[in-house]
């Protein structure tokens, strides 16, 4: 935990970048374990913990997963392709469906508890950003890559039918230091009391 204490959460949130170029250096086992702990300790709907993570180190399987990245709408190659190719590890973020966001007991068991259906992807997003921030705190890089053929990725790692793949994330030591991408100003995305009402 020592390295995790070296930078605070806000600094990790501020300084994390999508990394698309990696050094081939292997990830020390204790660093990998900490990153995986950040995933495992995430909150989830009723603590259902439906997230699943496939840690891919086998270069042949990683290659097959790279083939699941879809091109951009422009036809350009997904910028995550070189990221996945250069990183020593690929993470396939998955979730068991039909549990998070559903009543689990009583006469409504199995029915969605909200009008938003399955919350598995929401829970998984939280866990994956936990992971990305922990990785950054340890000097490792990641990029969320959601533009993938999820069904094919699931087949490659032999997911059971109730578990679906959502995103691929390379993990490794960065070989680039990209500058921050712009964010919308707070007035555009944060409102007070009513939608559209910015701070007085
Ligand atoms: C859900 C999600 C899916 C994404 N999918 C891709 C992707 O398929 N390929 C890629 O290169 N980047 C992908 N990104 C990375 C975003 O482009 C990136 O986070 C954004 O441009 C902001 O840059 P930053 O992460 O460096 O702050 C994805 C990000 C998120 C959160």
mmCIF file of C-alpha atoms and ligand atoms in Angstrom:
data_model
loop_
_atom_site.group_PDB
_atom_site.id
_atom_site.type_symbol
_atom_site.label_atom_id
_atom_site.label_comp_id
_atom_site.label_asym_id
_atom_site.label_seq_id
_atom_site.Cartn_x
_atom_site.Cartn_y
_atom_site.Cartn_z
ATOM 1 C CA UNK A 1 0.000 0.000 0.000
ATOM 2 C CA UNK A 2 2.990 2.340 0.293
ATOM 3 C CA UNK A 3 2.965 3.436 -3.334
ATOM 4 C CA UNK A 4 -0.795 4.059 -3.207
ATOM 5 C CA UNK A 5 -0.218 6.573 -0.438
ATOM 6 C CA UNK A 6 2.367 8.434 -2.496
ATOM 7 C CA UNK A 7 -0.301 10.431 -4.355
ATOM 8 C CA UNK A 8 -3.766 11.346 -3.194
ATOM 9 C CA UNK A 9 -7.023 10.480 -4.893
ATOM 10 C CA UNK A 10 -7.627 13.948 -6.325
ATOM 11 C CA UNK A 11 -4.168 14.024 -7.837
ATOM 12 C CA UNK A 12 -4.726 10.620 -9.434
ATOM 13 C CA UNK A 13 -8.080 11.801 -10.833
ATOM 14 C CA UNK A 14 -6.429 14.933 -12.243
ATOM 15 C CA UNK A 15 -3.316 13.319 -13.706
ATOM 16 C CA UNK A 16 -4.648 10.052 -15.142
ATOM 17 C CA UNK A 17 -4.570 9.950 -18.939
ATOM 18 C CA UNK A 18 -5.591 7.428 -21.538
ATOM 19 C CA UNK A 19 -2.316 5.696 -22.442
ATOM 20 C CA UNK A 20 -2.053 4.213 -25.916
ATOM 21 C CA UNK A 21 1.678 3.388 -26.054
ATOM 22 C CA UNK A 22 3.380 1.046 -23.573
ATOM 23 C CA UNK A 23 6.840 -0.196 -22.725
ATOM 24 C CA UNK A 24 7.149 -3.991 -22.915
ATOM 25 C CA UNK A 25 8.352 -4.232 -19.273
ATOM 26 C CA UNK A 26 6.432 -6.806 -17.255
ATOM 27 C CA UNK A 27 4.177 -5.695 -14.405
ATOM 28 C CA UNK A 28 5.486 -6.754 -10.971
ATOM 29 C CA UNK A 29 3.105 -9.188 -9.296
ATOM 30 C CA UNK A 30 2.492 -6.956 -6.250
ATOM 31 C CA UNK A 31 1.576 -3.979 -8.457
ATOM 32 C CA UNK A 32 -0.818 -6.160 -10.475
ATOM 33 C CA UNK A 33 -2.366 -7.439 -7.244
ATOM 34 C CA UNK A 34 -3.012 -3.882 -6.019
ATOM 35 C CA UNK A 35 -4.660 -2.913 -9.280
ATOM 36 C CA UNK A 36 -6.884 -5.991 -9.092
ATOM 37 C CA UNK A 37 -7.748 -5.163 -5.467
ATOM 38 C CA UNK A 38 -8.934 -1.700 -6.528
ATOM 39 C CA UNK A 39 -11.315 -3.447 -8.943
ATOM 40 C CA UNK A 40 -12.493 -5.998 -6.381
ATOM 41 C CA UNK A 41 -13.145 -3.439 -3.634
ATOM 42 C CA UNK A 42 -15.489 -1.296 -5.745
ATOM 43 C CA UNK A 43 -19.048 -0.604 -4.600
ATOM 44 C CA UNK A 44 -21.954 -2.223 -6.447
ATOM 45 C CA UNK A 45 -25.735 -2.434 -6.398
ATOM 46 C CA UNK A 46 -26.722 -4.182 -3.127
ATOM 47 C CA UNK A 47 -23.117 -5.380 -3.020
ATOM 48 C CA UNK A 48 -23.979 -7.820 -5.799
ATOM 49 C CA UNK A 49 -20.414 -7.647 -7.207
ATOM 50 C CA UNK A 50 -21.400 -8.864 -10.637
ATOM 51 C CA UNK A 51 -18.200 -7.564 -12.220
ATOM 52 C CA UNK A 52 -15.693 -10.089 -13.569
ATOM 53 C CA UNK A 53 -12.221 -9.435 -14.909
ATOM 54 C CA UNK A 54 -10.172 -11.602 -17.257
ATOM 55 C CA UNK A 55 -6.454 -10.863 -16.902
ATOM 56 C CA UNK A 56 -4.919 -11.794 -20.242
ATOM 57 C CA UNK A 57 -1.169 -12.362 -20.302
ATOM 58 C CA UNK A 58 -1.050 -15.050 -23.003
ATOM 59 C CA UNK A 59 0.135 -13.188 -26.142
ATOM 60 C CA UNK A 60 -1.941 -15.420 -28.452
ATOM 61 C CA UNK A 61 -5.182 -14.679 -26.579
ATOM 62 C CA UNK A 62 -4.250 -10.984 -26.317
ATOM 63 C CA UNK A 63 -3.758 -10.905 -30.112
ATOM 64 C CA UNK A 64 -7.189 -12.394 -30.652
ATOM 65 C CA UNK A 65 -8.721 -9.767 -28.361
ATOM 66 C CA UNK A 66 -6.961 -6.951 -30.249
ATOM 67 C CA UNK A 67 -8.864 -8.240 -33.279
ATOM 68 C CA UNK A 68 -12.113 -7.435 -31.424
ATOM 69 C CA UNK A 69 -11.456 -3.673 -31.410
ATOM 70 C CA UNK A 70 -13.773 -2.010 -33.893
ATOM 71 C CA UNK A 71 -12.729 0.894 -36.132
ATOM 72 C CA UNK A 72 -13.988 4.410 -35.465
ATOM 73 C CA UNK A 73 -17.043 5.719 -37.343
ATOM 74 C CA UNK A 74 -14.622 7.441 -39.762
ATOM 75 C CA UNK A 75 -13.188 4.031 -40.690
ATOM 76 C CA UNK A 76 -9.914 4.856 -38.929
ATOM 77 C CA UNK A 77 -8.351 2.144 -36.816
ATOM 78 C CA UNK A 78 -9.379 2.247 -33.167
ATOM 79 C CA UNK A 79 -6.558 4.184 -31.421
ATOM 80 C CA UNK A 80 -6.607 1.529 -28.712
ATOM 81 C CA UNK A 81 -5.141 -1.046 -31.156
ATOM 82 C CA UNK A 82 -1.492 0.039 -30.710
ATOM 83 C CA UNK A 83 -2.186 0.344 -26.979
ATOM 84 C CA UNK A 84 -3.346 -3.256 -26.678
ATOM 85 C CA UNK A 85 -0.551 -4.476 -28.929
ATOM 86 C CA UNK A 86 2.219 -2.819 -26.916
ATOM 87 C CA UNK A 87 0.896 -3.467 -23.390
ATOM 88 C CA UNK A 88 2.100 -6.617 -21.612
ATOM 89 C CA UNK A 89 -1.361 -7.291 -20.145
ATOM 90 C CA UNK A 90 -4.906 -6.899 -21.438
ATOM 91 C CA UNK A 91 -7.907 -6.813 -19.135
ATOM 92 C CA UNK A 92 -11.322 -7.831 -20.381
ATOM 93 C CA UNK A 93 -13.983 -6.235 -18.196
ATOM 94 C CA UNK A 94 -17.123 -8.349 -17.947
ATOM 95 C CA UNK A 95 -20.269 -8.595 -15.858
ATOM 96 C CA UNK A 96 -22.814 -11.193 -14.881
ATOM 97 C CA UNK A 97 -26.145 -9.934 -16.142
ATOM 98 C CA UNK A 98 -29.637 -9.994 -14.646
ATOM 99 C CA UNK A 99 -28.682 -9.497 -10.984
ATOM 100 C CA UNK A 100 -27.561 -5.908 -10.336
ATOM 101 C CA UNK A 101 -30.557 -3.589 -10.331
ATOM 102 C CA UNK A 102 -33.106 -6.379 -9.926
ATOM 103 C CA UNK A 103 -35.204 -7.348 -6.919
ATOM 104 C CA UNK A 104 -33.706 -10.493 -5.505
ATOM 105 C CA UNK A 105 -36.314 -11.543 -2.941
ATOM 106 C CA UNK A 106 -40.061 -11.510 -2.439
ATOM 107 C CA UNK A 107 -42.802 -11.534 -5.013
ATOM 108 C CA UNK A 108 -40.971 -9.045 -7.233
ATOM 109 C CA UNK A 109 -37.827 -11.210 -7.392
ATOM 110 C CA UNK A 110 -36.273 -11.069 -10.831
ATOM 111 C CA UNK A 111 -38.043 -7.827 -11.804
ATOM 112 C CA UNK A 112 -36.015 -4.685 -12.480
ATOM 113 C CA UNK A 113 -36.032 -2.434 -9.405
ATOM 114 C CA UNK A 114 -35.764 0.766 -11.460
ATOM 115 C CA UNK A 115 -36.762 1.927 -14.919
ATOM 116 C CA UNK A 116 -33.102 1.660 -15.925
ATOM 117 C CA UNK A 117 -32.953 -2.132 -16.105
ATOM 118 C CA UNK A 118 -29.628 -3.863 -15.521
ATOM 119 C CA UNK A 119 -27.089 -1.882 -13.485
ATOM 120 C CA UNK A 120 -24.223 -4.283 -14.228
ATOM 121 C CA UNK A 121 -22.526 -1.910 -16.655
ATOM 122 C CA UNK A 122 -22.770 0.941 -14.148
ATOM 123 C CA UNK A 123 -21.158 -1.157 -11.415
ATOM 124 C CA UNK A 124 -18.495 -2.355 -13.829
ATOM 125 C CA UNK A 125 -17.697 1.231 -14.845
ATOM 126 C CA UNK A 126 -17.089 2.171 -11.224
ATOM 127 C CA UNK A 127 -14.829 -0.856 -10.690
ATOM 128 C CA UNK A 128 -12.871 -0.189 -13.872
ATOM 129 C CA UNK A 129 -12.245 3.450 -13.033
ATOM 130 C CA UNK A 130 -11.139 2.377 -9.531
ATOM 131 C CA UNK A 131 -8.703 0.108 -11.338
ATOM 132 C CA UNK A 132 -7.533 2.855 -13.713
ATOM 133 C CA UNK A 133 -6.864 5.266 -10.842
ATOM 134 C CA UNK A 134 -5.003 2.658 -8.789
ATOM 135 C CA UNK A 135 -2.930 1.754 -11.844
ATOM 136 C CA UNK A 136 -2.058 5.407 -12.361
ATOM 137 C CA UNK A 137 -1.072 5.789 -8.706
ATOM 138 C CA UNK A 138 1.363 2.902 -9.212
ATOM 139 C CA UNK A 139 2.902 4.453 -12.331
ATOM 140 C CA UNK A 140 0.963 2.145 -14.662
ATOM 141 C CA UNK A 141 -1.194 3.227 -17.591
ATOM 142 C CA UNK A 142 -4.608 2.171 -18.922
ATOM 143 C CA UNK A 143 -7.190 3.207 -21.473
ATOM 144 C CA UNK A 144 -10.831 2.199 -21.414
ATOM 145 C CA UNK A 145 -11.632 0.680 -24.807
ATOM 146 C CA UNK A 146 -15.345 0.111 -25.228
ATOM 147 C CA UNK A 147 -15.526 0.107 -29.019
ATOM 148 C CA UNK A 148 -15.196 -3.645 -29.328
ATOM 149 C CA UNK A 149 -17.051 -6.648 -30.665
ATOM 150 C CA UNK A 150 -18.228 -7.728 -27.203
ATOM 151 C CA UNK A 151 -19.726 -11.037 -28.307
ATOM 152 C CA UNK A 152 -16.525 -12.122 -30.048
ATOM 153 C CA UNK A 153 -14.392 -11.066 -27.077
ATOM 154 C CA UNK A 154 -16.640 -13.137 -24.815
ATOM 155 C CA UNK A 155 -16.235 -16.190 -27.037
ATOM 156 C CA UNK A 156 -12.430 -15.883 -27.043
ATOM 157 C CA UNK A 157 -12.225 -16.095 -23.244
ATOM 158 C CA UNK A 158 -15.128 -18.562 -23.028
ATOM 159 C CA UNK A 159 -17.560 -16.524 -20.971
ATOM 160 C CA UNK A 160 -20.616 -18.399 -19.685
ATOM 161 C CA UNK A 161 -23.916 -17.244 -21.263
ATOM 162 C CA UNK A 162 -24.941 -14.976 -18.356
ATOM 163 C CA UNK A 163 -21.609 -13.087 -18.344
ATOM 164 C CA UNK A 164 -21.032 -10.388 -20.979
ATOM 165 C CA UNK A 165 -17.888 -8.551 -22.019
ATOM 166 C CA UNK A 166 -17.944 -4.743 -22.061
ATOM 167 C CA UNK A 167 -14.506 -3.262 -22.500
ATOM 168 C CA UNK A 168 -10.858 -4.061 -23.058
ATOM 169 C CA UNK A 169 -8.184 -2.259 -21.057
ATOM 170 C CA UNK A 170 -4.443 -2.523 -21.661
ATOM 171 C CA UNK A 171 -2.238 -2.375 -18.586
ATOM 172 C CA UNK A 172 1.469 -1.593 -18.520
ATOM 173 C CA UNK A 173 4.105 1.074 -18.044
ATOM 174 C CA UNK A 174 3.413 4.158 -20.212
ATOM 175 C CA UNK A 175 5.740 4.952 -23.103
ATOM 176 C CA UNK A 176 4.127 8.343 -23.687
ATOM 177 C CA UNK A 177 2.986 11.278 -21.574
ATOM 178 C CA UNK A 178 -0.071 12.721 -23.308
ATOM 179 C CA UNK A 179 -1.382 16.116 -22.283
ATOM 180 C CA UNK A 180 -4.783 16.436 -20.659
ATOM 181 C CA UNK A 181 -7.791 16.322 -22.961
ATOM 182 C CA UNK A 182 -10.162 19.231 -22.428
ATOM 183 C CA UNK A 183 -13.222 18.950 -20.199
ATOM 184 C CA UNK A 184 -16.411 20.974 -20.312
ATOM 185 C CA UNK A 185 -16.590 23.794 -17.777
ATOM 186 C CA UNK A 186 -18.447 23.045 -14.539
ATOM 187 C CA UNK A 187 -21.295 25.420 -15.547
ATOM 188 C CA UNK A 188 -22.100 23.074 -18.421
ATOM 189 C CA UNK A 189 -22.227 19.852 -16.455
ATOM 190 C CA UNK A 190 -22.974 20.672 -12.799
ATOM 191 C CA UNK A 191 -26.229 22.290 -11.775
ATOM 192 C CA UNK A 192 -27.686 23.389 -8.478
ATOM 193 C CA UNK A 193 -31.213 22.498 -7.361
ATOM 194 C CA UNK A 194 -32.603 22.463 -10.911
ATOM 195 C CA UNK A 195 -31.283 21.356 -14.279
ATOM 196 C CA UNK A 196 -29.631 24.274 -16.021
ATOM 197 C CA UNK A 197 -29.217 26.369 -12.874
ATOM 198 C CA UNK A 198 -25.560 27.202 -12.462
ATOM 199 C CA UNK A 199 -24.012 28.369 -9.205
ATOM 200 C CA UNK A 200 -25.157 31.863 -8.132
HETATM 201 C C1 LIG B 1 -16.547 3.888 -21.838
HETATM 202 C C2 LIG B 1 -15.325 4.353 -22.591
HETATM 203 C C3 LIG B 1 -15.007 3.776 -23.813
HETATM 204 C C4 LIG B 1 -13.866 4.181 -24.514
HETATM 205 N N1 LIG B 1 -13.521 3.530 -25.677
HETATM 206 C C5 LIG B 1 -12.370 3.848 -26.296
HETATM 207 C C6 LIG B 1 -11.946 3.117 -27.441
HETATM 208 O O1 LIG B 1 -12.614 2.190 -27.929
HETATM 209 N N2 LIG B 1 -10.753 3.460 -28.009
HETATM 210 C C7 LIG B 1 -9.958 4.455 -27.502
HETATM 211 O O2 LIG B 1 -8.880 4.700 -28.058
HETATM 212 N N3 LIG B 1 -10.344 5.175 -26.409
HETATM 213 C C8 LIG B 1 -11.518 4.890 -25.801
HETATM 214 N N4 LIG B 1 -11.898 5.591 -24.668
HETATM 215 C C9 LIG B 1 -11.007 6.623 -24.107
HETATM 216 C C10 LIG B 1 -11.555 8.042 -24.278
HETATM 217 O O3 LIG B 1 -11.382 8.440 -25.621
HETATM 218 C C11 LIG B 1 -10.812 8.988 -23.302
HETATM 219 O O4 LIG B 1 -11.071 8.597 -21.990
HETATM 220 C C12 LIG B 1 -11.242 10.452 -23.484
HETATM 221 O O5 LIG B 1 -10.876 10.911 -24.762
HETATM 222 C C13 LIG B 1 -10.621 11.375 -22.440
HETATM 223 O O6 LIG B 1 -9.211 11.274 -22.449
HETATM 224 P P1 LIG B 1 -8.415 10.912 -21.095
HETATM 225 O O7 LIG B 1 -8.844 9.527 -20.690
HETATM 226 O O8 LIG B 1 -6.942 10.935 -21.459
HETATM 227 O O9 LIG B 1 -8.775 11.928 -20.069
HETATM 228 C C14 LIG B 1 -13.044 5.207 -23.977
HETATM 229 C C15 LIG B 1 -13.377 5.787 -22.748
HETATM 230 C C16 LIG B 1 -14.483 5.364 -22.050
HETATM 231 C C17 LIG B 1 -14.786 5.975 -20.707
#
